[in-house]
Short mmCIF file of the N, C-alpha and C atoms (twelve columns), coordinates in Angstrom:
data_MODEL
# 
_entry.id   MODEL 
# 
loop_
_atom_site.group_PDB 
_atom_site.id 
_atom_site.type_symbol 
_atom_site.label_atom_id 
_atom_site.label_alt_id 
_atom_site.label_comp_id 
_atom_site.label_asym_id 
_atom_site.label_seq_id 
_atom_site.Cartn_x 
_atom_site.Cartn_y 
_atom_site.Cartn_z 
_atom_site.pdbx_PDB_model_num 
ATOM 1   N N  . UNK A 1   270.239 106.760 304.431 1 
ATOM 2   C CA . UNK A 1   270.067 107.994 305.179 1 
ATOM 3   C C  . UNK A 1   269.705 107.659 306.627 1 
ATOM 4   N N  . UNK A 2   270.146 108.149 307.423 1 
ATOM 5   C CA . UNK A 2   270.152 107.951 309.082 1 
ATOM 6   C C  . UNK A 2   268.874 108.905 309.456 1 
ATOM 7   N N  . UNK A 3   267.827 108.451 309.828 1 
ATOM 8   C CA . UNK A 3   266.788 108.859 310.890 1 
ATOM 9   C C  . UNK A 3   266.930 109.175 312.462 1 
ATOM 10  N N  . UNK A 4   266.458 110.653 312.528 1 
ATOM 11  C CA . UNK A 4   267.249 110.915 313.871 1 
ATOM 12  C C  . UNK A 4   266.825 110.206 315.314 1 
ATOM 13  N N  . UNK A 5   265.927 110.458 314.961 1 
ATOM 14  C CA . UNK A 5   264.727 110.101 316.050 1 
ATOM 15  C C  . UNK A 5   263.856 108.350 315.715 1 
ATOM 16  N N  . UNK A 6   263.616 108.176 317.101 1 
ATOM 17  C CA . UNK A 6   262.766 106.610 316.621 1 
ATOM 18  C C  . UNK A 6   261.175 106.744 316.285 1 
ATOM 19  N N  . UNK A 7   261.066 108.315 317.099 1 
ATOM 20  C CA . UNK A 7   259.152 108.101 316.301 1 
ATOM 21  C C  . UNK A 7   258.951 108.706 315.020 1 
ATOM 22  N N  . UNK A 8   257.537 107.711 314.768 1 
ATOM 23  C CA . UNK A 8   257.706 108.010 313.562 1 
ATOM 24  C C  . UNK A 8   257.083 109.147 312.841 1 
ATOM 25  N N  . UNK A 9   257.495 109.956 311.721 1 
ATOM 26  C CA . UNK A 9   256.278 110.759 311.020 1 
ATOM 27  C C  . UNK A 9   254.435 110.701 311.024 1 
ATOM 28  N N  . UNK A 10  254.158 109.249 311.127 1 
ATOM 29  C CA . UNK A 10  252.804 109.344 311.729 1 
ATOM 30  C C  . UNK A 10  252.852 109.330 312.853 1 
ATOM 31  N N  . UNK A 11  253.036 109.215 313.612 1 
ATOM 32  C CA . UNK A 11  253.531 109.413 315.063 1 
ATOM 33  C C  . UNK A 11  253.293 110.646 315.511 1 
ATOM 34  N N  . UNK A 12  254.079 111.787 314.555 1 
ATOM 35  C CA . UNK A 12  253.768 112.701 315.248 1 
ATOM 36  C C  . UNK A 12  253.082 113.557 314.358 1 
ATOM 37  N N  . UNK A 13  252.418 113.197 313.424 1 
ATOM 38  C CA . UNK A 13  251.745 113.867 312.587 1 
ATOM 39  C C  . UNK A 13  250.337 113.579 313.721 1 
ATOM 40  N N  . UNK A 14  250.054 112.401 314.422 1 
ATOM 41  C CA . UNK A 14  248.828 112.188 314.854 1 
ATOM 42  C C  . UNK A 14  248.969 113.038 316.253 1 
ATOM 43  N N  . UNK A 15  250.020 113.093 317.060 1 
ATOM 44  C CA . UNK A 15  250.201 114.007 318.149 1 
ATOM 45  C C  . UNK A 15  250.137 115.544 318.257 1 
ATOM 46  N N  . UNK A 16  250.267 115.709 317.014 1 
ATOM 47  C CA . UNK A 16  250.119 117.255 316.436 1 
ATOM 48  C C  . UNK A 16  248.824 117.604 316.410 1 
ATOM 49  N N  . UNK A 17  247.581 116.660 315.507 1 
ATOM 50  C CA . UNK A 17  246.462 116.949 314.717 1 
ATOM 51  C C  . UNK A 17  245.973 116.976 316.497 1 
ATOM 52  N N  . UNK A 18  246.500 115.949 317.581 1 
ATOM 53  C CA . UNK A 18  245.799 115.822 318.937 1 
ATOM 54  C C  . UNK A 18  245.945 116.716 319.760 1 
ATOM 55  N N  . UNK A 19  247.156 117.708 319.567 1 
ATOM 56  C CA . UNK A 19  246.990 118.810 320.280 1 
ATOM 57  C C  . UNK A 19  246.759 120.104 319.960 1 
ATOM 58  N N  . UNK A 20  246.615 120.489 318.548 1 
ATOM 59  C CA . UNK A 20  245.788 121.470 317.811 1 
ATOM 60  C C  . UNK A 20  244.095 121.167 318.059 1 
ATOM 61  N N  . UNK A 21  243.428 119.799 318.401 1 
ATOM 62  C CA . UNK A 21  242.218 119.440 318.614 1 
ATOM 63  C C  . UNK A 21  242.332 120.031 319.820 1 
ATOM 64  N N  . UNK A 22  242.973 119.940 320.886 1 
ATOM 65  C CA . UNK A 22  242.956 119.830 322.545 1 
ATOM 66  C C  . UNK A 22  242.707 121.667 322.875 1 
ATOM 67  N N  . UNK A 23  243.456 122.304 321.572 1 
ATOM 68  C CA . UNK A 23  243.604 123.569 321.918 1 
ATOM 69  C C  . UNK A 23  243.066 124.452 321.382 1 
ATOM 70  N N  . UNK A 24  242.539 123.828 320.429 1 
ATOM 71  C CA . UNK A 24  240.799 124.181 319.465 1 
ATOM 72  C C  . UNK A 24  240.251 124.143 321.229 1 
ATOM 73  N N  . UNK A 25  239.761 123.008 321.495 1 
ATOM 74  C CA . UNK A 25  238.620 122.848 322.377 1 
ATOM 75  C C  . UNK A 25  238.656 123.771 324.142 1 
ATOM 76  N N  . UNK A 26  240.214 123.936 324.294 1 
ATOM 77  C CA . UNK A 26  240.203 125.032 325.173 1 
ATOM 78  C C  . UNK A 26  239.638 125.913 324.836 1 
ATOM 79  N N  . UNK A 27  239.992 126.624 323.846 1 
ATOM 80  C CA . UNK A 27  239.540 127.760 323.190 1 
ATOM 81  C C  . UNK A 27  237.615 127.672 323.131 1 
ATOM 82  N N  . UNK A 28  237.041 127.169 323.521 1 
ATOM 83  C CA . UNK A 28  235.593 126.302 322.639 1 
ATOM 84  C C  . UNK A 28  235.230 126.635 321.530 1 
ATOM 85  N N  . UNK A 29  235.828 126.591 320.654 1 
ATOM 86  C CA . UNK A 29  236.119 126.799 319.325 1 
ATOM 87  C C  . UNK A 29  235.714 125.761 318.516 1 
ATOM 88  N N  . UNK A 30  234.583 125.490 317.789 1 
ATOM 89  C CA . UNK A 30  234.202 124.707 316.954 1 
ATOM 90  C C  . UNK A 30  235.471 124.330 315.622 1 
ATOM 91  N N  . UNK A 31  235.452 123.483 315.188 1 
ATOM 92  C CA . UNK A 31  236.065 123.109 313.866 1 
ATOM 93  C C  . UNK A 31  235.577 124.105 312.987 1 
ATOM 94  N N  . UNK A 32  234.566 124.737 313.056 1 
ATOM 95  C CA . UNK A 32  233.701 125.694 311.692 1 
ATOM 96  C C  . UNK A 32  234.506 126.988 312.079 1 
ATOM 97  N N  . UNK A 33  233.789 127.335 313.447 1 
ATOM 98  C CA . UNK A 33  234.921 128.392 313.532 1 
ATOM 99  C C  . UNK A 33  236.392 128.579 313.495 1 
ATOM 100 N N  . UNK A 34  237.024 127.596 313.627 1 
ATOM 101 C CA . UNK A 34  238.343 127.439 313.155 1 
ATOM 102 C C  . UNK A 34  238.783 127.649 311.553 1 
ATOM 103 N N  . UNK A 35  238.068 126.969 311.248 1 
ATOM 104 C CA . UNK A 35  237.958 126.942 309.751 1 
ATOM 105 C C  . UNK A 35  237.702 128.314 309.151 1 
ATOM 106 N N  . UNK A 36  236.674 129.278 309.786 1 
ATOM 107 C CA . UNK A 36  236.666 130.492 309.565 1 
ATOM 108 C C  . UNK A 36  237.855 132.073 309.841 1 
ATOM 109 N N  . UNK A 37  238.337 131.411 310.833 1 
ATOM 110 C CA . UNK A 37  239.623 131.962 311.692 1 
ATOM 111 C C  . UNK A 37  240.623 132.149 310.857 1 
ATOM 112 N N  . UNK A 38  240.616 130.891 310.509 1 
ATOM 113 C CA . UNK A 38  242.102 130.219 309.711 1 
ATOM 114 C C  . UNK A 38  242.396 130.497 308.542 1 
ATOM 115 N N  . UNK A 39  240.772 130.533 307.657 1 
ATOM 116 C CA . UNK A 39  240.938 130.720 306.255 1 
ATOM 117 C C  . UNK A 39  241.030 128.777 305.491 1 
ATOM 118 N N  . UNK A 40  241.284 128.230 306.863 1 
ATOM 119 C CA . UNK A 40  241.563 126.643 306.033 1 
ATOM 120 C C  . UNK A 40  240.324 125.906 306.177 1 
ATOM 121 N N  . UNK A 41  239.863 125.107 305.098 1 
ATOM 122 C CA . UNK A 41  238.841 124.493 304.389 1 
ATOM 123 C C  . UNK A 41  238.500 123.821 305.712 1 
ATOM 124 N N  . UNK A 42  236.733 123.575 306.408 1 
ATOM 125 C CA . UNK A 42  236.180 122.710 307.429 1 
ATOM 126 C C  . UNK A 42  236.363 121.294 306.942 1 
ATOM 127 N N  . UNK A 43  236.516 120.755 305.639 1 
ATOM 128 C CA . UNK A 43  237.402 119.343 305.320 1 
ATOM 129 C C  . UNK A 43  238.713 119.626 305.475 1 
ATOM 130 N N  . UNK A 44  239.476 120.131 305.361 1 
ATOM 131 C CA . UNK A 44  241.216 120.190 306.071 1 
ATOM 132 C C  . UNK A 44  240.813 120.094 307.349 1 
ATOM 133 N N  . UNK A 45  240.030 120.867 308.187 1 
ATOM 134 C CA . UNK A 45  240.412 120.970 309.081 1 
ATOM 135 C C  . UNK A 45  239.636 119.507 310.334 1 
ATOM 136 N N  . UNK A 46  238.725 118.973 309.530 1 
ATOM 137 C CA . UNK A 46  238.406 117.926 309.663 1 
ATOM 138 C C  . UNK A 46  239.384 116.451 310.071 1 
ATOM 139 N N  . UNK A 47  239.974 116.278 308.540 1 
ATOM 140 C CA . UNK A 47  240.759 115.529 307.565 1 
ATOM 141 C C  . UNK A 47  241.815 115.793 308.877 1 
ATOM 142 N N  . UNK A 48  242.334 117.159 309.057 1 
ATOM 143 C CA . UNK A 48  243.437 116.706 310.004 1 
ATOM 144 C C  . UNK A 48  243.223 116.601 311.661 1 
ATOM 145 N N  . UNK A 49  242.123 116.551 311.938 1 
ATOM 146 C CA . UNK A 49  241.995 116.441 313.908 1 
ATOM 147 C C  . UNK A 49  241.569 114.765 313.252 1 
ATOM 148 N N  . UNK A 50  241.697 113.788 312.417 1 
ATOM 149 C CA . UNK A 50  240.873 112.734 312.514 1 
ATOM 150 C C  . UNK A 50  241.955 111.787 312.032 1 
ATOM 151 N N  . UNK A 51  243.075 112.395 311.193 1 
ATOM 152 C CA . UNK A 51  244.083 111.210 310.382 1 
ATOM 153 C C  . UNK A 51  245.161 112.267 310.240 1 
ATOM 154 N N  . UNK A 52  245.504 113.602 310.948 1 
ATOM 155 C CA . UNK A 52  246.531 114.101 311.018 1 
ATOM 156 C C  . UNK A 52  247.462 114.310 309.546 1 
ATOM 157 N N  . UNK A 53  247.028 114.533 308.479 1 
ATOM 158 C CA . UNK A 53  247.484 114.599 307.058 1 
ATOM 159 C C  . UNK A 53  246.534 116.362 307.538 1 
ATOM 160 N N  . UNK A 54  247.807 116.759 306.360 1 
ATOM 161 C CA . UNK A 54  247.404 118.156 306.374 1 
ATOM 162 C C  . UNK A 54  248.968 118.980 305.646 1 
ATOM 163 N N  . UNK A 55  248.663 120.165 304.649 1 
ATOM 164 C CA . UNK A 55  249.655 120.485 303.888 1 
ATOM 165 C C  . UNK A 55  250.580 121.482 305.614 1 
ATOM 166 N N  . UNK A 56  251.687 122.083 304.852 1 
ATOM 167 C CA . UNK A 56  252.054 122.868 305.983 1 
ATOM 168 C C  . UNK A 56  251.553 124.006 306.015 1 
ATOM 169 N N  . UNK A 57  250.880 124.746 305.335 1 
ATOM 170 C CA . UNK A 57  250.561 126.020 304.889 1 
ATOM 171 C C  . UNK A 57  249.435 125.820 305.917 1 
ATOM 172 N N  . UNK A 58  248.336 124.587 305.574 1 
ATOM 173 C CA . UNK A 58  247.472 125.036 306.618 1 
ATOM 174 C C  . UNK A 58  247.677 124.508 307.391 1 
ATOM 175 N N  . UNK A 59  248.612 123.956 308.443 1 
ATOM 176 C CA . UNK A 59  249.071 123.969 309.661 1 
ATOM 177 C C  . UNK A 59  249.459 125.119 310.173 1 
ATOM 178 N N  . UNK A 60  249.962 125.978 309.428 1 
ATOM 179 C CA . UNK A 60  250.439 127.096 310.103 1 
ATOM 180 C C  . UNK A 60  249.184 127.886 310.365 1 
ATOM 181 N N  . UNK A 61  248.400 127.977 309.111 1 
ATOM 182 C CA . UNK A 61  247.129 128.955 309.298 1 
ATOM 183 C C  . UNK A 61  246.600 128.788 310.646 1 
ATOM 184 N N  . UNK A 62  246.455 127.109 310.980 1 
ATOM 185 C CA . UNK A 62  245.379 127.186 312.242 1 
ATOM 186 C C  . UNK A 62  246.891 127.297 313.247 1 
ATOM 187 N N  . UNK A 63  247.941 126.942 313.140 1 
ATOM 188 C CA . UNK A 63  248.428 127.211 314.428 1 
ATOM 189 C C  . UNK A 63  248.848 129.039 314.650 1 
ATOM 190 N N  . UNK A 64  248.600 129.393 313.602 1 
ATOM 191 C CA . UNK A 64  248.614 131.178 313.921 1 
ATOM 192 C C  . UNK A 64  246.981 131.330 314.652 1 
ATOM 193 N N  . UNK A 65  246.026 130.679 314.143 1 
ATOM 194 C CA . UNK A 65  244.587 130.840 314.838 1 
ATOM 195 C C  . UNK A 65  244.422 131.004 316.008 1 
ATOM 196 N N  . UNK A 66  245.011 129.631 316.384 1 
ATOM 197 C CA . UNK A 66  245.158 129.418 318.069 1 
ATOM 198 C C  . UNK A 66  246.108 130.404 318.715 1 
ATOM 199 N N  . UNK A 67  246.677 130.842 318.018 1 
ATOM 200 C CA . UNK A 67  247.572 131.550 319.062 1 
ATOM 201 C C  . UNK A 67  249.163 131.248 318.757 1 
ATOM 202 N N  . UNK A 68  249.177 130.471 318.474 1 
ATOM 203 C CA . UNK A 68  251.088 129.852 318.356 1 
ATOM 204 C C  . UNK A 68  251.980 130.271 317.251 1 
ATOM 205 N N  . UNK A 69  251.787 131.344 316.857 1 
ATOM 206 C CA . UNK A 69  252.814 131.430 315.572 1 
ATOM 207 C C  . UNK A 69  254.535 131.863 316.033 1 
ATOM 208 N N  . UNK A 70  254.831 132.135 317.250 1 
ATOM 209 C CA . UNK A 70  256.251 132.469 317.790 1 
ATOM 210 C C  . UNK A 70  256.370 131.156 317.953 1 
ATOM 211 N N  . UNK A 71  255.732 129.740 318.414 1 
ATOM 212 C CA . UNK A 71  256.030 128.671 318.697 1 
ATOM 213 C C  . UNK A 71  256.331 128.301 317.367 1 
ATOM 214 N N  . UNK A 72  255.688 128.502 316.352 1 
ATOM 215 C CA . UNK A 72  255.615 127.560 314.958 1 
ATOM 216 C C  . UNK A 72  257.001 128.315 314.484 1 
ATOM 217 N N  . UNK A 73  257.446 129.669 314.405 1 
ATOM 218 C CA . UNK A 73  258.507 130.071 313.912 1 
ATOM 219 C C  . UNK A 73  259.880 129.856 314.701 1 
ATOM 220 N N  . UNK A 74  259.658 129.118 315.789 1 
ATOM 221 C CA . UNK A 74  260.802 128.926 317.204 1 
ATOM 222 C C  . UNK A 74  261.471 127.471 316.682 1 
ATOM 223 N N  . UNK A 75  260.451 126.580 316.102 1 
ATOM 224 C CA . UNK A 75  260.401 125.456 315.508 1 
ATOM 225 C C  . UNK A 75  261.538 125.241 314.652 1 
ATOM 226 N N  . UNK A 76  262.406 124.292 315.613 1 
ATOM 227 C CA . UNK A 76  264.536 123.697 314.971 1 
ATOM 228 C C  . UNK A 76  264.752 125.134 314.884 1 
ATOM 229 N N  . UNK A 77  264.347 126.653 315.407 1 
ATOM 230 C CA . UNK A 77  265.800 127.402 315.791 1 
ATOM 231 C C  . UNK A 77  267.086 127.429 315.748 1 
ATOM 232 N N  . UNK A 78  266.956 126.230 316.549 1 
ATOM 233 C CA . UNK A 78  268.169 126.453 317.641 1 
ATOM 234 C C  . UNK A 78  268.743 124.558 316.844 1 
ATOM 235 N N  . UNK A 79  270.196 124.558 316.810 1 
ATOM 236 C CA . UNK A 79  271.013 123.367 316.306 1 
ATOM 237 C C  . UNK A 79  270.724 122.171 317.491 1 
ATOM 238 N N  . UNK A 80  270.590 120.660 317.725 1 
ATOM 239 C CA . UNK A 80  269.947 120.606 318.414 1 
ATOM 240 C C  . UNK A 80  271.625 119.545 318.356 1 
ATOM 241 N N  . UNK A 81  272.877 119.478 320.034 1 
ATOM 242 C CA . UNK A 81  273.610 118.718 319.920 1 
ATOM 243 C C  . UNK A 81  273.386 117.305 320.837 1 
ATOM 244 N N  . UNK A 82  273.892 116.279 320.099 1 
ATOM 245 C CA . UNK A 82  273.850 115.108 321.153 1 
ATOM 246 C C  . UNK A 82  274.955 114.452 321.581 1 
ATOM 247 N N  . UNK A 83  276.085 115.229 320.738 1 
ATOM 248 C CA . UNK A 83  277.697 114.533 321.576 1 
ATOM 249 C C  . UNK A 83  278.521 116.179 321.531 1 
ATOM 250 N N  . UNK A 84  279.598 116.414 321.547 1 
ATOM 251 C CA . UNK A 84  280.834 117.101 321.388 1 
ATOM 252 C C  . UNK A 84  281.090 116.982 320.324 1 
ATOM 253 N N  . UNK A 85  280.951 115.881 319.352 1 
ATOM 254 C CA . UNK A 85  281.687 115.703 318.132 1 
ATOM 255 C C  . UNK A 85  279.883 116.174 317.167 1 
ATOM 256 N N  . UNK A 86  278.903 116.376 317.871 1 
ATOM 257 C CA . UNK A 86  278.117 116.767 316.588 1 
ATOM 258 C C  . UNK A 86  278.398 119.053 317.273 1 
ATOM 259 N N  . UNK A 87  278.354 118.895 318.062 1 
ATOM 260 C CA . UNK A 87  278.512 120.524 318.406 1 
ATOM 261 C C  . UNK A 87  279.654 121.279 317.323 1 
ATOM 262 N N  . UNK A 88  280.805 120.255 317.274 1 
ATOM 263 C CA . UNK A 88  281.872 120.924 316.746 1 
ATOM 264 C C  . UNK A 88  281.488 120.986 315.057 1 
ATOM 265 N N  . UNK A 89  280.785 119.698 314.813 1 
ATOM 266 C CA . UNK A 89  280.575 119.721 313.400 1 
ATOM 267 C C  . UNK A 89  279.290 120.804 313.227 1 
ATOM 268 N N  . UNK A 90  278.588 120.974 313.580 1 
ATOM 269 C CA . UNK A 90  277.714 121.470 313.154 1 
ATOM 270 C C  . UNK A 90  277.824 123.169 313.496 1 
ATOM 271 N N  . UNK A 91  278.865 123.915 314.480 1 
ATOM 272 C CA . UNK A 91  278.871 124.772 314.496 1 
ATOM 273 C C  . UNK A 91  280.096 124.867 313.062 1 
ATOM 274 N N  . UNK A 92  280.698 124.365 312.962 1 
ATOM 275 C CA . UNK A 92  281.621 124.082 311.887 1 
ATOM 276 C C  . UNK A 92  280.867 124.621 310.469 1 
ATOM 277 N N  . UNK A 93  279.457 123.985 310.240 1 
ATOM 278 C CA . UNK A 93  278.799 124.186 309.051 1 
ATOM 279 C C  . UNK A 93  277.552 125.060 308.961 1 
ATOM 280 N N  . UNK A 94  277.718 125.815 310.072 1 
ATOM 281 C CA . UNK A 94  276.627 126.825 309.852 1 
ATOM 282 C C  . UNK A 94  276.675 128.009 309.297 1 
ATOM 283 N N  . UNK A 95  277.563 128.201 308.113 1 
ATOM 284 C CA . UNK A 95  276.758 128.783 307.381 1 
ATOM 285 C C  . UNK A 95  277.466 128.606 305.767 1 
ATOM 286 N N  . UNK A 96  276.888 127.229 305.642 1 
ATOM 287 C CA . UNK A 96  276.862 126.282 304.551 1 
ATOM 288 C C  . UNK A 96  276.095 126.672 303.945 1 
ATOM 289 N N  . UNK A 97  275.749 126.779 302.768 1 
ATOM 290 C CA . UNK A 97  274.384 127.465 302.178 1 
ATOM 291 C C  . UNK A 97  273.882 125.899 301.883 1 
ATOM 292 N N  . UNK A 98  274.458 124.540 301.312 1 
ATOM 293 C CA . UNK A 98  273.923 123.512 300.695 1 
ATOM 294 C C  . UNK A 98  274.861 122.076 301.561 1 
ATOM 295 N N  . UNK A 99  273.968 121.128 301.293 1 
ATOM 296 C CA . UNK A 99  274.334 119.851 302.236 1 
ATOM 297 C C  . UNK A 99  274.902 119.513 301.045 1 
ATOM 298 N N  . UNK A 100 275.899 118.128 301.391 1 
ATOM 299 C CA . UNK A 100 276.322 117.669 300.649 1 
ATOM 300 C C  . UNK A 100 276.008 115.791 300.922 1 
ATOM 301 N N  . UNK A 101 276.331 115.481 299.992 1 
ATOM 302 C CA . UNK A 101 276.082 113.702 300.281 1 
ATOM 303 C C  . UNK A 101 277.499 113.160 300.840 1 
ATOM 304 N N  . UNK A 102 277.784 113.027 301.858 1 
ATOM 305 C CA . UNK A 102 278.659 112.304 302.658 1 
ATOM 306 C C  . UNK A 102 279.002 110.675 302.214 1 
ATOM 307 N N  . UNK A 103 280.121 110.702 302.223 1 
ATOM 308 C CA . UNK A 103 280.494 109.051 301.662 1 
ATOM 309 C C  . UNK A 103 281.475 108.729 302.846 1 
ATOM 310 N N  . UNK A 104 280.919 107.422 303.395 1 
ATOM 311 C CA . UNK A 104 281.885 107.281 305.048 1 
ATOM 312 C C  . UNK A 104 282.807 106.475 304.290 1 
# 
């Protein structure tokens, strides 16, 4: 299976937990009060500003907290092209209901 991108899942699992922290702290928003906001556990919300693990459900909770839920639902929108030959294919298969396994 081809990986699109070179960073990695922790990568940006830790860049995520760092800017949900950054925007907690604009806010001056304690972790407790977040946790209260959110509905998500002060160990989730711990667990993820410190090692970025965290389910998606409560990612969304705190990123609706802060404010971002048009950002979180904007999230791969849009088909994302990097040649002519992926534009054509991929407008080609939009509205595929199921992927298939490709054999080159």
């Amino acid at each position: 299976m081809y990986i699109f991108e070179p960073i990695s899942a922790s990568d940006i699992q830790k860049k995520l937990s760092a800017n949900c922290r950054a925007r907690r702290l604009e806010k001056n928003m304690s972790q407790k009060m977040l946790s209260v906001v959110s509905g998500v556990p002060l160990s989730t919300v711990q667990r993820f500003e410190h090692i970025g693990e965290i389910s998606l459900a409560s990612f969304v909770k705190i990123g609706r907290a802060l404010g971002y839920a048009e950002e979180l639902t904007a999230l791969m929108d849009q088909p994302k092209y990097d040649t002519i030959d992926d534009m054509v294919r991929i407008n080609k298969n939009k509205e595929r209901k199921r992927g298939t396994d490709e054999k080159n």
